[in-house]
Coordinates of C-alpha atoms in Angstrom, one line a residue:
M1 CA 23.6 -27.7 -41.1
I2 CA 23.6 -25.6 -37.9
A3 CA 26.9 -23.7 -37.4
A4 CA 28.8 -24.2 -34.1
K5 CA 28.7 -20.4 -33.7
D6 CA 24.9 -20.4 -33.7
I7 CA 24.8 -23.2 -31.1
D8 CA 27.1 -21.2 -28.9
H9 CA 24.9 -18.1 -29.2
E10 CA 21.8 -20.2 -28.4
Q11 CA 23.4 -21.6 -25.3
Q12 CA 24.5 -18.1 -24.3
L13 CA 20.9 -16.7 -24.7
R14 CA 19.4 -19.7 -22.9
A15 CA 21.8 -19.3 -20.0
A16 CA 21.2 -15.5 -19.7
W17 CA 17.4 -16.0 -19.8
M18 CA 17.5 -18.7 -17.1
K19 CA 19.3 -16.3 -14.8
F20 CA 17.2 -13.2 -15.8
R21 CA 13.7 -14.8 -15.4
P22 CA 14.0 -15.4 -11.6
F23 CA 15.2 -11.8 -11.2
C24 CA 12.2 -10.5 -13.2
E25 CA 9.8 -12.6 -11.1
K26 CA 11.3 -11.4 -7.9
L27 CA 10.5 -7.8 -8.9
V28 CA 7.0 -8.9 -10.2
G29 CA 8.0 -7.3 -13.4
D30 CA 7.4 -7.7 -17.1
P31 CA 10.6 -8.7 -19.1
V32 CA 11.5 -5.8 -21.5
L33 CA 14.4 -4.4 -23.5
V34 CA 15.7 -0.9 -22.7
P35 CA 16.6 1.3 -25.6
F36 CA 20.4 1.8 -25.9
Q37 CA 22.6 4.5 -27.6
H38 CA 26.3 4.1 -28.0
G39 CA 26.3 1.0 -25.9
E40 CA 24.6 2.7 -22.9
P41 CA 21.0 2.9 -21.8
D42 CA 19.1 5.9 -23.2
W43 CA 17.1 6.8 -20.1
D44 CA 16.1 10.1 -21.5
G45 CA 14.3 8.3 -24.4
T46 CA 12.9 5.6 -22.2
D47 CA 9.2 5.3 -21.5
R48 CA 6.6 2.5 -21.8
D49 CA 6.3 3.1 -25.6
T50 CA 10.0 2.7 -26.3
L51 CA 10.4 -0.4 -24.2
T52 CA 10.4 -3.7 -26.2
K53 CA 8.5 -6.6 -24.5
V54 CA 10.0 -10.1 -24.7
S55 CA 8.6 -13.4 -23.7
S56 CA 11.5 -15.9 -24.2
W57 CA 15.1 -16.3 -25.0
A58 CA 14.1 -16.9 -28.7
D59 CA 13.1 -13.2 -28.9
L60 CA 16.7 -12.1 -28.2
T61 CA 20.0 -11.6 -29.9
V62 CA 23.3 -11.7 -28.0
S63 CA 23.5 -7.9 -28.1
D64 CA 20.1 -7.7 -26.3
I65 CA 21.4 -9.4 -23.1
D66 CA 22.7 -6.1 -21.8
R67 CA 19.3 -4.5 -22.5
L68 CA 17.3 -7.0 -20.4
A69 CA 15.2 -5.3 -17.7
A70 CA 12.1 -5.8 -15.5
L71 CA 9.2 -3.3 -15.8
T72 CA 7.4 -3.0 -12.4
D73 CA 4.2 -1.0 -11.9
G74 CA 1.0 -1.1 -9.8
F75 CA 2.9 0.1 -6.7
G76 CA -0.4 0.7 -4.9
R77 CA -0.3 -3.0 -4.1
W78 CA 2.7 -2.5 -1.8
I79 CA 2.9 1.1 -0.6
Q80 CA 0.5 3.9 0.2
T81 CA 0.2 5.7 -3.1
S82 CA -2.5 6.4 -5.8
D83 CA 0.1 7.5 -8.4
D84 CA 0.7 5.6 -11.6
I85 CA 4.4 4.7 -11.1
S86 CA 6.6 2.7 -13.5
I87 CA 10.1 1.6 -12.6
V88 CA 12.5 -0.2 -14.9
T89 CA 15.3 -2.3 -13.4
L90 CA 18.1 -3.0 -15.8
W91 CA 19.4 -6.5 -15.0
R92 CA 23.1 -6.1 -15.9
D93 CA 23.8 -9.7 -15.0
G94 CA 23.3 -9.2 -11.3
T95 CA 24.5 -5.5 -10.9
P96 CA 21.1 -3.8 -11.5
E97 CA 20.3 -0.2 -12.2
V98 CA 16.9 1.1 -11.0
V99 CA 15.2 4.0 -12.8
Q100 CA 11.7 5.4 -12.5
I101 CA 10.5 6.2 -16.0
E102 CA 6.9 7.4 -15.4
G103 CA 4.9 9.1 -12.6
R104 CA 5.9 11.7 -10.0
T105 CA 9.2 10.7 -8.5
N106 CA 8.4 8.4 -5.6
V107 CA 11.3 7.7 -3.3
A108 CA 9.3 5.0 -1.4
A109 CA 8.8 3.0 -4.6
L110 CA 12.5 3.3 -5.6
D111 CA 13.6 2.2 -2.1
L112 CA 11.1 -0.7 -2.2
I113 CA 12.7 -2.0 -5.4
Q114 CA 16.2 -1.6 -3.9
D115 CA 15.1 -3.5 -0.8
V116 CA 13.7 -6.3 -3.0
I117 CA 17.0 -6.6 -4.9
A118 CA 18.9 -6.7 -1.6
G119 CA 16.7 -9.5 -0.3
N120 CA 15.2 -7.4 2.5
V121 CA 11.6 -7.5 1.2
V122 CA 9.5 -10.0 -0.7
L123 CA 6.8 -8.3 -2.8
D124 CA 4.2 -11.1 -2.4
E125 CA 4.6 -10.8 1.4
A126 CA 4.4 -6.9 1.2
E127 CA 1.2 -7.2 -0.8
A128 CA -0.3 -9.7 1.6
L129 CA 0.7 -7.5 4.6
K130 CA -1.0 -4.4 3.0
R131 CA -4.2 -6.4 2.3
E132 CA -4.1 -7.7 5.9
R133 CA -3.8 -4.2 7.3
L134 CA -6.6 -2.9 5.0
R135 CA -8.8 -5.8 6.3
E136 CA -7.9 -5.0 9.9
R137 CA -9.0 -1.4 9.4
L138 CA -12.3 -2.4 7.9
E139 CA -12.9 -5.0 10.7
T140 CA -12.4 -2.2 13.2
L141 CA -15.0 -0.1 11.4
R142 CA -17.3 -3.1 11.2
A143 CA -17.1 -3.6 14.9
Q144 CA -18.2 0.0 15.4
F145 CA -20.8 0.5 12.7
G146 CA -21.8 -3.0 11.5
G147 CA -22.1 -3.9 7.9
E148 CA -20.5 -6.5 5.6
I149 CA -17.0 -6.5 4.1
R150 CA -16.9 -7.4 0.5
A151 CA -15.3 -6.3 -2.8
G152 CA -16.2 -2.9 -4.2
H153 CA -16.5 -2.0 -7.9
D154 CA -12.7 -1.7 -8.2
G155 CA -12.1 -5.1 -6.5
R156 CA -10.8 -3.6 -3.3
P157 CA -12.6 -4.6 -0.1
C158 CA -15.1 -2.1 1.3
L159 CA -17.5 -2.0 4.3
F160 CA -21.1 -2.0 2.9
G161 CA -24.2 -1.3 5.0
A162 CA -22.5 0.5 7.8
D163 CA -24.8 2.5 10.1
F164 CA -22.9 5.7 10.8
G165 CA -24.9 8.0 13.1
G166 CA -28.2 6.7 11.7
R167 CA -27.0 6.9 8.1
L168 CA -26.5 3.8 6.0
G169 CA -23.6 3.8 3.7
Q170 CA -20.2 2.5 2.7
F171 CA -16.7 2.9 4.1
W172 CA -13.9 2.9 1.4
I173 CA -10.2 3.2 2.0
S174 CA -8.4 4.9 -1.0
P175 CA -5.1 3.6 -2.4
G176 CA -3.4 6.5 -0.7
G177 CA -4.7 5.3 2.6
S178 CA -7.4 7.9 3.4
E179 CA -10.8 6.8 4.7
H180 CA -14.1 7.9 3.2
F181 CA -17.7 7.3 4.1
F182 CA -20.5 7.6 1.4
S183 CA -24.1 7.6 2.6
A184 CA -26.8 6.0 0.6
H185 CA -29.8 8.2 -0.6
P186 CA -32.9 7.5 1.5
E187 CA -35.9 6.0 -0.3
P188 CA -38.9 8.4 -0.8
D189 CA -42.0 7.9 1.3
D190 CA -44.8 6.1 -0.3
D191 CA -47.1 9.0 0.5
D192 CA -44.9 11.5 -1.4
E193 CA -46.1 11.8 -4.9
P194 CA -43.5 13.5 -7.1
D195 CA -44.5 16.3 -9.3
E196 CA -44.6 15.7 -13.0
E197 CA -41.4 16.8 -14.6
E198 CA -40.2 17.3 -18.1
P199 CA -38.0 14.4 -19.3
A200 CA -34.3 15.1 -18.4
S201 CA -33.3 15.0 -22.1
A202 CA -35.8 17.8 -22.9
A203 CA -35.0 20.0 -19.9
P204 CA -32.5 22.8 -20.4
A205 CA -29.3 22.5 -18.4
R206 CA -29.6 24.5 -15.1
A207 CA -26.7 26.1 -13.2
A208 CA -26.0 24.5 -9.8
N209 CA -26.9 26.6 -6.9
D210 CA -24.5 27.7 -4.1
N211 CA -23.6 24.1 -3.2
A212 CA -27.0 23.7 -1.5
P213 CA -28.0 20.0 -1.2
L214 CA -29.9 18.9 -4.4
G215 CA -31.1 15.5 -3.2
A216 CA -31.1 12.5 -5.6
I217 CA -30.4 13.4 -9.2
D218 CA -30.1 11.3 -12.4
A219 CA -26.8 11.1 -14.1
E220 CA -27.9 12.8 -17.4
T221 CA -29.1 15.9 -15.5
L222 CA -25.9 15.9 -13.4
L223 CA -23.8 16.0 -16.6
G224 CA -25.8 19.0 -17.8
L225 CA -25.2 21.1 -14.7
D226 CA -22.7 24.0 -14.8
F227 CA -20.7 24.0 -11.6
P228 CA -18.6 27.0 -10.7
P229 CA -14.8 26.3 -10.5
V230 CA -13.3 25.4 -7.1
E231 CA -12.2 28.6 -5.2
Y232 CA -8.5 28.5 -4.3
V233 CA -7.8 30.7 -1.3
V234 CA -4.1 29.8 -1.0
P235 CA -3.4 28.3 -4.4
G236 CA -2.0 24.8 -4.1
Y237 CA -2.6 24.6 -0.3
V238 CA -6.1 25.7 0.8
T239 CA -9.3 25.6 -1.2
E240 CA -12.9 26.2 -0.3
G241 CA -14.1 23.6 2.2
L242 CA -12.5 22.4 5.4
T243 CA -8.7 22.0 5.9
I244 CA -7.0 20.4 8.9
L245 CA -3.6 21.9 9.6
A246 CA -1.9 19.4 12.0
G247 CA 1.5 19.4 13.6
R248 CA 3.5 19.0 16.8
P249 CA 3.3 21.7 19.6
K250 CA 5.6 24.8 19.2
L251 CA 6.5 23.8 15.6
G252 CA 4.9 26.9 14.0
K253 CA 1.3 26.0 13.1
S254 CA -0.1 29.2 14.5
W255 CA 2.5 31.3 12.6
M256 CA 1.4 29.5 9.4
A257 CA -2.3 30.0 10.1
L258 CA -1.8 33.7 10.9
G259 CA 0.3 34.1 7.8
M260 CA -2.6 32.7 5.7
C261 CA -5.0 35.2 7.3
V262 CA -2.7 38.1 6.7
G263 CA -2.0 37.0 3.1
V264 CA -5.7 36.8 2.3
A265 CA -6.8 40.0 4.1
S266 CA -4.0 42.1 2.5
G267 CA -4.1 40.4 -0.9
G268 CA -0.5 39.5 -0.4
Q269 CA 1.5 36.2 -0.2
T270 CA 1.8 33.3 2.1
L271 CA 4.0 30.2 1.5
D272 CA 5.4 32.1 -1.5
V273 CA 2.1 32.2 -3.4
D274 CA -0.4 35.0 -4.1
C275 CA -3.5 34.7 -2.0
E276 CA -7.0 35.3 -3.2
P277 CA -7.9 38.7 -1.5
G278 CA -10.9 38.9 0.7
D279 CA -12.0 39.0 4.3
A280 CA -10.5 36.7 6.9
L281 CA -11.4 35.7 10.5
Y282 CA -8.8 34.3 12.9
L283 CA -10.1 32.6 16.0
A284 CA -6.9 32.6 18.2
L285 CA -8.5 30.7 21.0
E286 CA -5.3 29.9 22.9
D287 CA -4.0 33.5 22.8
N288 CA -4.9 36.9 24.2
R289 CA -4.9 40.3 22.5
R290 CA -1.4 41.2 23.8
R291 CA 0.1 38.1 22.3
L292 CA -1.8 38.5 19.1
Q293 CA -0.4 42.1 18.8
D294 CA 3.1 40.8 19.3
R295 CA 2.7 38.2 16.6
L296 CA 1.3 40.7 14.1
K297 CA 4.2 43.0 14.7
V298 CA 6.6 40.1 13.9
V299 CA 4.7 38.9 10.8
L300 CA 4.0 42.3 9.2
P301 CA 6.9 44.0 7.5
R302 CA 8.1 47.1 9.4
H303 CA 8.3 49.2 6.2
Q304 CA 5.3 49.7 4.0
R305 CA 3.0 47.6 6.2
P306 CA 0.0 46.3 4.2
D307 CA -3.6 47.2 5.0
V308 CA -4.9 44.4 7.3
R309 CA -8.3 45.9 8.2
R310 CA -10.0 43.0 6.4
L311 CA -8.6 40.7 9.1
Q312 CA -10.7 40.3 12.2
L313 CA -9.5 38.4 15.3
L314 CA -11.3 36.7 18.2
T315 CA -9.8 35.1 21.3
E316 CA -13.1 33.5 22.5
A317 CA -15.7 31.5 20.7
P318 CA -18.5 29.0 21.6
K319 CA -18.3 25.3 20.9
V320 CA -19.4 23.8 17.6
N321 CA -22.7 22.7 19.0
A322 CA -23.3 25.8 21.1
G323 CA -23.4 28.7 18.7
L324 CA -20.1 28.6 16.8
L325 CA -21.7 28.4 13.4
Q326 CA -24.1 31.3 14.3
R327 CA -21.1 33.4 15.3
L328 CA -19.4 32.6 12.0
D329 CA -22.5 33.5 10.1
Q330 CA -22.6 36.9 11.9
W331 CA -19.1 37.6 10.6
R332 CA -19.8 36.2 7.1
T333 CA -22.9 38.4 6.6
S334 CA -21.1 41.5 8.0
V335 CA -18.2 41.6 5.5
A336 CA -18.0 42.2 1.8
A337 CA -16.0 39.1 0.6
P338 CA -15.7 36.3 3.2
K339 CA -12.8 34.0 2.1
L340 CA -11.1 32.4 5.1
V341 CA -11.8 31.3 8.7
V342 CA -9.0 29.9 10.9
V343 CA -10.0 28.0 14.1
D344 CA -6.9 27.7 16.3
T345 CA -7.4 25.1 17.8
L346 CA -9.9 22.3 17.3
S347 CA -9.8 21.4 21.0
M348 CA -11.2 24.8 22.0
V349 CA -14.4 24.4 20.0
R350 CA -15.1 20.7 19.9
P351 CA -18.2 19.6 21.9
P352 CA -17.7 17.1 24.8
K353 CA -18.2 13.5 23.9
R354 CA -21.7 12.2 24.6
A355 CA -22.4 9.2 26.8
N356 CA -21.9 5.9 24.9
Q357 CA -20.6 7.8 21.8
D358 CA -17.7 6.1 20.1
S359 CA -14.6 8.0 19.4
Y360 CA -15.0 7.9 15.6
A361 CA -18.4 9.4 15.6
A362 CA -17.4 12.0 18.2
D363 CA -14.5 13.1 16.0
Y364 CA -16.7 13.2 12.9
D365 CA -19.4 15.2 14.7
A366 CA -16.8 17.7 16.0
I367 CA -15.7 18.7 12.5
S368 CA -18.4 17.8 10.0
P369 CA -20.7 20.8 10.8
L370 CA -17.8 23.1 10.0
Q371 CA -17.1 21.2 6.8
K372 CA -20.7 21.5 5.7
W373 CA -20.9 25.2 6.6
A374 CA -17.7 25.9 4.5
G375 CA -19.1 24.0 1.6
E376 CA -22.5 25.7 1.6
H377 CA -21.0 29.2 1.7
R378 CA -18.0 28.4 -0.6
L379 CA -15.3 29.7 1.7
A380 CA -12.3 28.1 3.4
V381 CA -12.1 27.0 7.0
V382 CA -8.7 26.0 8.4
V383 CA -8.8 24.1 11.7
V384 CA -5.5 23.9 13.6
H385 CA -4.9 20.5 15.3
H386 CA -2.2 18.3 16.8
V387 CA -0.5 15.1 15.7
R388 CA 0.1 11.9 17.6
K389 CA 3.4 11.3 19.4
A390 CA 3.9 8.0 17.6
E391 CA 5.4 8.1 14.1
A392 CA 3.3 6.9 11.2
D393 CA 4.1 5.8 7.7
D394 CA 1.2 7.7 6.2
P395 CA 1.1 11.4 7.3
L396 CA -2.7 11.3 7.5
E397 CA -2.4 8.5 10.1
S398 CA -0.3 10.9 12.3
V399 CA -3.2 13.3 12.8
S400 CA -4.4 13.0 16.4
G401 CA -7.7 11.3 16.9
T402 CA -9.6 8.8 14.7
N403 CA -10.1 8.7 11.0
G404 CA -13.4 10.4 11.6
L405 CA -11.4 13.7 11.5
T406 CA -9.5 13.1 8.3
G407 CA -12.5 11.5 6.7
A408 CA -14.6 14.5 7.2
A409 CA -12.0 17.1 6.0
D410 CA -11.6 18.1 2.4
T411 CA -7.8 18.7 2.8
I412 CA -5.2 17.6 5.3
L413 CA -1.9 19.5 5.9
V414 CA 0.7 18.0 8.2
L415 CA 3.6 20.1 9.4
N416 CA 6.5 18.1 10.6
R417 CA 10.2 18.4 11.4
T418 CA 12.6 15.8 10.2
T419 CA 16.4 15.6 10.2
D420 CA 16.2 17.4 6.8
G421 CA 14.3 20.3 8.4
P422 CA 10.6 21.3 8.5
K423 CA 8.3 19.8 5.9
L424 CA 4.6 20.4 5.0
Y425 CA 2.7 17.4 3.6
G426 CA -0.7 18.0 1.9
R427 CA -3.4 15.8 0.4
G428 CA -7.0 16.6 -0.5
R429 CA -9.9 16.3 -2.8
D430 CA -9.1 19.4 -4.8
I431 CA -5.3 19.8 -4.4
E432 CA -2.4 17.7 -5.8
E433 CA -0.6 15.7 -3.2
F434 CA 2.7 17.4 -2.2
E435 CA 5.5 17.5 0.3
K436 CA 7.3 20.8 0.6
A437 CA 10.6 21.7 2.4
L438 CA 10.1 24.9 4.4
R439 CA 11.9 27.5 6.4
L440 CA 10.5 29.7 9.3
Q441 CA 12.1 33.1 9.6
D442 CA 10.7 36.1 11.5
G443 CA 7.4 34.4 11.9
R444 CA 6.9 33.8 8.2
W445 CA 7.1 30.4 6.5
S446 CA 8.7 30.2 3.1
V447 CA 8.9 27.3 0.7
L448 CA 12.3 25.9 -0.3
G449 CA 10.9 23.5 -2.9
D450 CA 9.6 20.0 -3.2
A451 CA 11.0 18.0 -0.3
D452 CA 12.5 15.3 -2.5
D453 CA 14.1 17.9 -4.7
V454 CA 15.6 19.8 -1.7
K455 CA 16.8 16.5 -0.2
R456 CA 18.3 15.5 -3.6
S457 CA 20.1 18.8 -3.8
E458 CA 21.7 18.1 -0.4
Q459 CA 22.6 14.6 -1.6
R460 CA 24.1 16.1 -4.8
K461 CA 26.4 18.2 -2.6
Q462 CA 27.5 15.1 -0.8
I463 CA 28.2 13.3 -4.1
L464 CA 30.2 16.3 -5.3
G465 CA 32.2 16.3 -2.1
V466 CA 33.1 12.6 -2.5
L467 CA 34.1 13.0 -6.2
Q468 CA 36.2 16.1 -5.4
E469 CA 38.1 14.1 -2.7
A470 CA 38.5 11.0 -5.0
T471 CA 41.8 10.2 -6.6
G472 CA 40.1 8.5 -9.5
A473 CA 36.7 7.5 -11.0
M474 CA 34.2 5.9 -8.6
T475 CA 31.3 3.6 -9.1
P476 CA 27.8 4.4 -7.8
A477 CA 28.1 1.7 -5.2
E478 CA 31.4 3.2 -3.9
I479 CA 29.8 6.7 -3.8
A480 CA 26.7 5.3 -2.0
K481 CA 28.9 3.7 0.6
E482 CA 30.8 7.0 1.2
T483 CA 27.6 9.1 1.4
G484 CA 25.3 6.6 3.2
T485 CA 22.8 6.9 0.4
L486 CA 21.0 4.1 -1.5
V487 CA 22.7 3.0 -4.8
G488 CA 19.4 3.7 -6.7
S489 CA 19.3 7.3 -5.5
V490 CA 23.0 7.8 -6.4
N491 CA 22.3 6.4 -9.9
Y492 CA 19.4 8.8 -10.3
L493 CA 21.4 11.8 -9.2
L494 CA 24.5 11.0 -11.2
R495 CA 22.5 11.0 -14.4
A496 CA 21.1 14.4 -13.6
M497 CA 24.6 15.6 -12.6
V498 CA 26.1 14.4 -15.9
K499 CA 23.5 16.3 -17.8
A500 CA 24.2 19.4 -15.8
G501 CA 28.0 19.1 -16.3
E502 CA 28.7 18.5 -12.6
A503 CA 30.0 15.0 -13.2
E504 CA 31.5 13.0 -16.0
K505 CA 30.9 9.3 -16.9
I506 CA 33.9 7.3 -17.6
G507 CA 33.6 4.0 -19.5
Y508 CA 31.1 1.5 -18.0
G509 CA 29.5 2.8 -14.8
A510 CA 32.2 5.0 -13.3
Y511 CA 32.1 8.7 -12.6
K512 CA 34.6 11.5 -11.8
M513 CA 34.7 15.3 -11.6
P514 CA 34.8 17.0 -15.1
G515 CA 38.3 17.8 -16.3
R516 CA 40.1 15.7 -13.7

């Protein structure tokens, strides 16, 4: 005989599950149980391995109801990111708590979940909108270069068979939003008879040459090659290859570029990191020697000035297609250790657009020769450029011009000023994506820290101020209302503040200043 108590528990579980399932589906999440300690979620011990998957109310006990949560991942479907992000949303019977448990902290992902909970966003619509925008970008490329849009190897749509400047290849847009063109290898002429070669399996592994083009190569031979490591000229920011440094006028791009040159030439620091010492060339094409002298006097310390004889400066240079590379080669072969070239700015060296040449191809042709030259000689070229006036969700989309510029570059740095102060965003083939909060003082840029961390530290100060003024304990929602911050961000910061002893948790979801 079934006890009445068991029937009550079953009804309670069924009722909770009926309310929880729509919440889970709304977040496109998997139903899971969060580990608890002493009646509260153990977020420090929560990861994908410690979550318990559930599939129906029959998997639960009454004590599990408080632990019900939705695990959401695959955020590349909705926002511009290539990171592997996992967010857990604790249900709490309609008063949810949002926590990112894996991946680099991503405010956009946390805000998206908060917007879904608030009913401002539907994830299915967000996914469809992103697919539509991706398709529109590919259609624009197809109109320019021909080809066929179809699914690539990862299932994402790509443009195959595009004719880009006489080269056939494929356009692919990465999950992070950057655009790439891959050219196909040409077929060998029938008249060309290849020399007899030893089988790849029997041939000894050969060291790669100085990034010189090798032509087609089989995968087994490629695996046996010994490539030298990537050269970091300004570690974390600038590597060998071509870097675009873009920003609004008068924001300090030239100060940053000059600081890089001084750091490399003197073996000193820029952006608070030690530079790889070597020879540097600064093409200050919008300045004259008097202004350059004034800038150097500002940047260099008055006492114990470093030796900067390895820095050479030019205020005039030919266009890319009219002798610039030859001028750069003259410098490269005349110094002992060429490391860095700065071109300030791109507009001063880019060739005029040819008749009937589309904008994408013109942008690509303006910068690709510099990118190839930098790669062949394994040094860094930084090209200073501008951003659009219009705001963009993806910093790469803010770079002035078409995606022909960003597609040809190895690294993109975008200097921007927000209400929180100056920020430098970076993304590239050989650097980790970052966004740093900066400060400009006496012509020198310094790094305050990761932009999100710096912003959170300011938000922590706001939360502390609210708790100090409060007459009693406050909930995260009340604190969020006072500070104008999202509840999810307040929850995240309060947990860190409790660990640091800056706040004290009282009972169920209320906080106060310690000792009050």
